[in-house]
């Protein structure tokens, strides 16, 4: 695939037709499993360069490539995928409501989120770093963010890792999405934009007015969010993700989007969290 996936039409969600004809019934978990889908609705980001972004009406990026690969291995071709823009603030809700079948949207696995979502993966381990204006040499590590204005995206844990986990007294400036952080930074309305290095690399690519400071301070385990309780689907996706690394597809996807960004890329199979 050339890095672009067309947005398919409305998904037709089909459960186990043979089972229905035979008079058997599926359990609730089986009925909602991604293993019983003729087509898939997949939540991705729409404003993150290199990961999930809409360009000329098409979704493209690393997360989109991973989602398409997983779907194909589940028996769903690109023509039967509907991608749905899914901001950080609604990722749990759209899974719980059944608006999407899975979420592949820089979705870090956390203990709190695991109480609401079943995660496959991680499919990649990123690291939180910080993006600043090139003209600003005062920020060299996360500790230099004290009393600095940082971007606080609704539904994201990145800024909380600074103010709560690191106990740094930064000044959060609210934003609806990561895409909204970039103009704030460039226009001097915030001093720093701190989140996963792959997200930052996508925004910084080809620009000279901003740069990543290169001082990572967390591990961000990107998981594929499934409806809570879909353990069979989770285990199937984990097997697919292992194959994605073994056949070289993961490295190819990463190189396609981040080879010239300066991001430190890993081609090793991440250690899976286990399905629960």
Coordinates of C-alpha atoms in Angstrom, one line a residue:
X1 CA 0.0 0.0 0.0
X2 CA 1.4 3.4 -0.9
X3 CA 0.7 5.1 2.5
X4 CA -2.9 6.0 1.7
X5 CA -6.1 4.2 2.4
X6 CA -9.4 5.5 0.9
X7 CA -12.2 6.0 3.3
X8 CA -14.7 3.3 2.6
X9 CA -18.5 3.6 2.8
X10 CA -20.6 2.9 5.8
X11 CA -19.6 -0.3 7.5
X12 CA -22.0 -3.3 7.6
X13 CA -21.5 -5.1 10.8
X14 CA -22.1 -8.8 10.4
X15 CA -21.9 -11.3 13.2
X16 CA -21.9 -15.1 12.8
X17 CA -24.5 -15.7 10.1
X18 CA -23.9 -19.5 10.0
X19 CA -24.4 -19.6 13.7
X20 CA -27.7 -17.7 13.5
X21 CA -29.0 -19.9 10.7
X22 CA -28.2 -22.9 12.8
X23 CA -30.1 -21.5 15.7
X24 CA -27.1 -21.1 18.0
X25 CA -26.4 -17.9 19.8
X26 CA -23.2 -16.0 20.5
X27 CA -22.2 -14.7 23.9
X28 CA -22.1 -11.0 24.3
X29 CA -18.3 -11.0 24.1
X30 CA -18.3 -13.2 21.0
X31 CA -21.0 -11.1 19.3
X32 CA -19.0 -7.9 19.7
X33 CA -15.6 -9.4 18.9
X34 CA -13.7 -8.1 15.9
X35 CA -13.3 -11.7 14.9
X36 CA -16.9 -11.6 13.7
X37 CA -16.8 -8.6 11.4
X38 CA -17.3 -8.6 7.6
X39 CA -16.1 -5.0 7.7
X40 CA -14.5 -2.7 10.3
X41 CA -14.9 0.8 11.6
X42 CA -11.5 1.9 13.0
X43 CA -10.8 4.9 15.1
X44 CA -7.7 6.9 14.1
X45 CA -6.4 10.4 14.5
X46 CA -7.1 12.9 11.7
X47 CA -4.6 15.7 12.5
X48 CA -1.3 13.9 13.4
X49 CA 1.2 14.0 10.5
X50 CA 3.0 10.6 10.1
X51 CA 0.5 8.8 12.3
X52 CA -3.0 9.6 11.4
X53 CA -3.9 12.5 9.2
X54 CA -6.5 13.3 6.5
X55 CA -4.8 14.4 3.3
X56 CA -7.0 15.0 0.2
X57 CA -9.8 13.0 1.7
X58 CA -7.7 10.0 2.6
X59 CA -6.3 8.9 6.0
X60 CA -2.6 8.2 6.0
X61 CA 0.2 7.5 8.5
X62 CA 1.8 4.8 10.6
X63 CA -1.3 4.1 12.7
X64 CA -3.4 3.8 9.5
X65 CA -0.9 1.4 8.0
X66 CA -0.9 -0.8 11.2
X67 CA -4.7 -0.8 11.3
X68 CA -5.0 -1.7 7.7
X69 CA -2.4 -4.6 8.1
X70 CA -4.3 -5.9 11.2
X71 CA -7.7 -5.7 9.4
X72 CA -6.3 -7.5 6.3
X73 CA -5.0 -10.3 8.5
X74 CA -8.4 -10.6 10.1
X75 CA -9.9 -11.0 6.7
X76 CA -11.1 -7.5 6.1
X77 CA -9.6 -5.8 3.0
X78 CA -9.0 -2.0 2.8
X79 CA -12.2 -1.7 0.7
X80 CA -14.3 -2.7 3.7
X81 CA -12.6 -0.4 6.3
X82 CA -14.2 2.8 7.4
X83 CA -11.8 5.1 9.2
X84 CA -13.3 7.5 11.8
X85 CA -11.5 10.5 13.3
X86 CA -11.2 9.8 17.0
X87 CA -9.9 12.5 19.3
X88 CA -8.1 11.5 22.5
X89 CA -11.1 12.6 24.6
X90 CA -13.6 10.1 23.1
X91 CA -11.5 6.9 22.6
X92 CA -13.1 4.9 25.4
X93 CA -16.6 6.2 24.6
X94 CA -16.6 5.2 20.9
X95 CA -15.5 1.7 21.8
X96 CA -18.1 1.4 24.6
X97 CA -20.9 2.8 22.4
X98 CA -19.9 0.5 19.4
X99 CA -19.3 3.5 17.2
X100 CA -16.0 1.9 16.2
X101 CA -14.7 -1.7 16.3
X102 CA -11.1 -0.8 17.3
X103 CA -9.0 2.2 18.0
X104 CA -5.5 2.7 16.6
X105 CA -4.8 6.3 17.6
X106 CA -1.5 6.7 19.5
X107 CA -3.5 5.1 22.4
X108 CA -1.1 4.6 25.3
X109 CA -1.9 1.6 27.5
X110 CA -2.5 2.7 31.1
X111 CA -4.0 0.9 34.2
X112 CA -6.9 3.3 34.2
X113 CA -7.8 2.8 30.6
X114 CA -7.5 -1.0 30.9
X115 CA -10.5 -0.9 33.3
X116 CA -12.6 0.3 30.3
X117 CA -10.9 -1.1 27.3
X118 CA -9.2 -4.4 26.3
X119 CA -5.8 -3.6 24.7
X120 CA -3.9 -5.6 22.2
X121 CA -0.3 -4.9 21.9
X122 CA 1.5 -2.7 22.3
X123 CA 2.4 -2.4 18.6
X124 CA 5.0 0.3 19.3
X125 CA 6.7 1.8 22.3
X126 CA 7.3 5.5 22.0
X127 CA 8.8 7.9 24.5
X128 CA 7.6 11.2 25.7
X129 CA 9.8 14.1 24.7
X130 CA 9.4 17.9 24.2
X131 CA 9.1 20.1 21.2
X132 CA 10.1 23.8 21.5
X133 CA 10.8 26.7 19.3
X134 CA 14.3 26.6 17.8
X135 CA 14.9 30.1 19.1
X136 CA 14.4 29.0 22.7
X137 CA 17.4 27.4 24.3
X138 CA 16.1 27.6 27.9
X139 CA 14.3 24.2 27.8
X140 CA 16.7 21.2 27.7
X141 CA 14.9 18.7 29.9
X142 CA 11.4 18.1 31.4
X143 CA 12.5 19.8 34.5
X144 CA 13.0 23.1 32.6
X145 CA 9.2 23.2 32.0
X146 CA 8.7 24.6 35.5
X147 CA 6.6 27.8 35.2
X148 CA 6.5 27.3 31.4
X149 CA 3.3 27.2 29.4
X150 CA 2.7 23.6 28.1
X151 CA 0.0 22.3 25.8
X152 CA -2.7 20.3 27.6
X153 CA -4.7 18.3 25.1
X154 CA -8.2 17.2 26.3
X155 CA -8.2 13.4 27.1
X156 CA -4.4 13.1 26.9
X157 CA -2.2 12.0 29.8
X158 CA 1.0 13.7 28.4
X159 CA 0.7 17.0 30.2
X160 CA -0.4 15.2 33.4
X161 CA 2.8 13.2 33.4
X162 CA 4.6 16.5 33.7
X163 CA 2.4 18.2 36.3
X164 CA 1.4 15.2 38.4
X165 CA 3.9 12.3 37.9
X166 CA 6.9 14.6 37.6
X167 CA 5.4 17.2 40.1
X168 CA 6.6 20.0 37.9
X169 CA 4.7 23.2 38.3
X170 CA 4.1 24.0 34.6
X171 CA 1.2 26.1 33.3
X172 CA -1.2 23.9 31.2
X173 CA -2.8 25.7 28.3
X174 CA -5.9 23.8 27.1
X175 CA -6.2 22.5 23.5
X176 CA -8.7 20.2 21.8
X177 CA -6.1 18.2 19.9
X178 CA -2.4 17.8 19.2
X179 CA -2.9 19.5 15.9
X180 CA -4.0 22.6 17.9
X181 CA -0.7 22.6 19.9
X182 CA 1.5 23.5 16.9
X183 CA 0.0 26.9 16.1
X184 CA 0.1 27.7 19.8
X185 CA 3.8 26.9 20.0
X186 CA 4.7 28.7 16.8
X187 CA 2.7 31.8 17.8
X188 CA 4.4 32.0 21.2
X189 CA 1.2 31.2 23.1
X190 CA 2.8 28.2 24.7
X191 CA 6.5 27.5 25.5
X192 CA 6.5 23.7 24.9
X193 CA 4.6 20.9 23.4
X194 CA 5.4 17.6 25.2
X195 CA 4.1 14.2 24.2
X196 CA 5.2 11.0 22.4
X197 CA 8.3 11.4 20.3
X198 CA 6.6 9.9 17.2
X199 CA 3.8 12.5 17.4
X200 CA 6.3 15.3 17.8
X201 CA 8.5 13.9 14.9
X202 CA 5.5 14.1 12.6
X203 CA 4.8 17.7 13.4
X204 CA 8.5 18.7 13.3
X205 CA 9.2 17.1 10.0
X206 CA 10.6 19.5 7.4
X207 CA 10.5 22.5 9.8
X208 CA 13.4 24.6 11.0
X209 CA 11.4 26.8 13.5
X210 CA 10.9 24.0 16.0
X211 CA 12.9 21.0 17.3
X212 CA 12.7 18.1 19.7
X213 CA 15.0 18.5 22.6
X214 CA 15.9 14.8 22.7
X215 CA 15.4 14.2 26.4
X216 CA 12.7 11.4 26.7
X217 CA 11.4 10.5 30.1
X218 CA 8.6 7.9 29.7
X219 CA 7.7 4.7 27.8
X220 CA 4.5 5.1 25.9
X221 CA 3.0 1.7 24.9
X222 CA 0.7 2.2 21.9
X223 CA -2.1 -0.3 22.1
X224 CA -5.0 -1.3 19.9
X225 CA -8.1 -0.6 21.8
X226 CA -10.9 -3.2 21.6
X227 CA -14.3 -3.4 23.3
X228 CA -13.8 -4.5 26.9
X229 CA -13.9 -8.3 27.2
X230 CA -12.9 -9.1 23.6
X231 CA -10.1 -11.5 24.7
X232 CA -10.3 -13.7 21.7
X233 CA -9.9 -10.7 19.4
X234 CA -7.1 -9.4 21.5
X235 CA -5.1 -12.6 21.3
X236 CA -5.7 -12.8 17.5
X237 CA -4.4 -9.2 17.1
X238 CA -1.4 -9.9 19.2
X239 CA -0.4 -12.8 16.9
X240 CA -0.9 -10.5 13.9
X241 CA 1.3 -7.8 15.5
X242 CA 4.1 -10.4 16.1
X243 CA 3.9 -11.3 12.4
X244 CA 4.0 -7.6 11.4
X245 CA 7.4 -7.3 13.0
X246 CA 8.7 -10.7 11.8
X247 CA 7.8 -10.1 8.1
X248 CA 9.4 -6.6 8.1
X249 CA 6.1 -4.7 7.7
X250 CA 6.6 -2.8 11.0
X251 CA 10.0 -1.5 9.9
X252 CA 8.7 -0.6 6.5
X253 CA 5.8 1.4 8.0
X254 CA 8.1 3.2 10.4
X255 CA 10.6 4.1 7.7
X256 CA 7.9 5.3 5.4
X257 CA 6.8 8.0 7.8
X258 CA 9.7 8.7 10.1
X259 CA 13.0 7.9 8.3
X260 CA 14.0 11.5 7.8
X261 CA 12.6 13.0 11.0
X262 CA 15.4 12.2 13.4
X263 CA 13.2 10.0 15.6
X264 CA 14.8 7.1 17.3
X265 CA 12.9 4.1 15.8
X266 CA 12.8 0.6 17.2
X267 CA 12.3 -2.4 15.0
X268 CA 12.0 -4.9 17.9
X269 CA 8.7 -6.7 18.8
X270 CA 7.4 -4.9 21.9
X271 CA 6.7 -7.0 24.9
X272 CA 2.9 -7.5 25.0
X273 CA 0.9 -6.5 28.0
X274 CA -1.4 -9.6 27.9
X275 CA -5.1 -9.6 27.3
X276 CA -7.5 -8.8 30.2

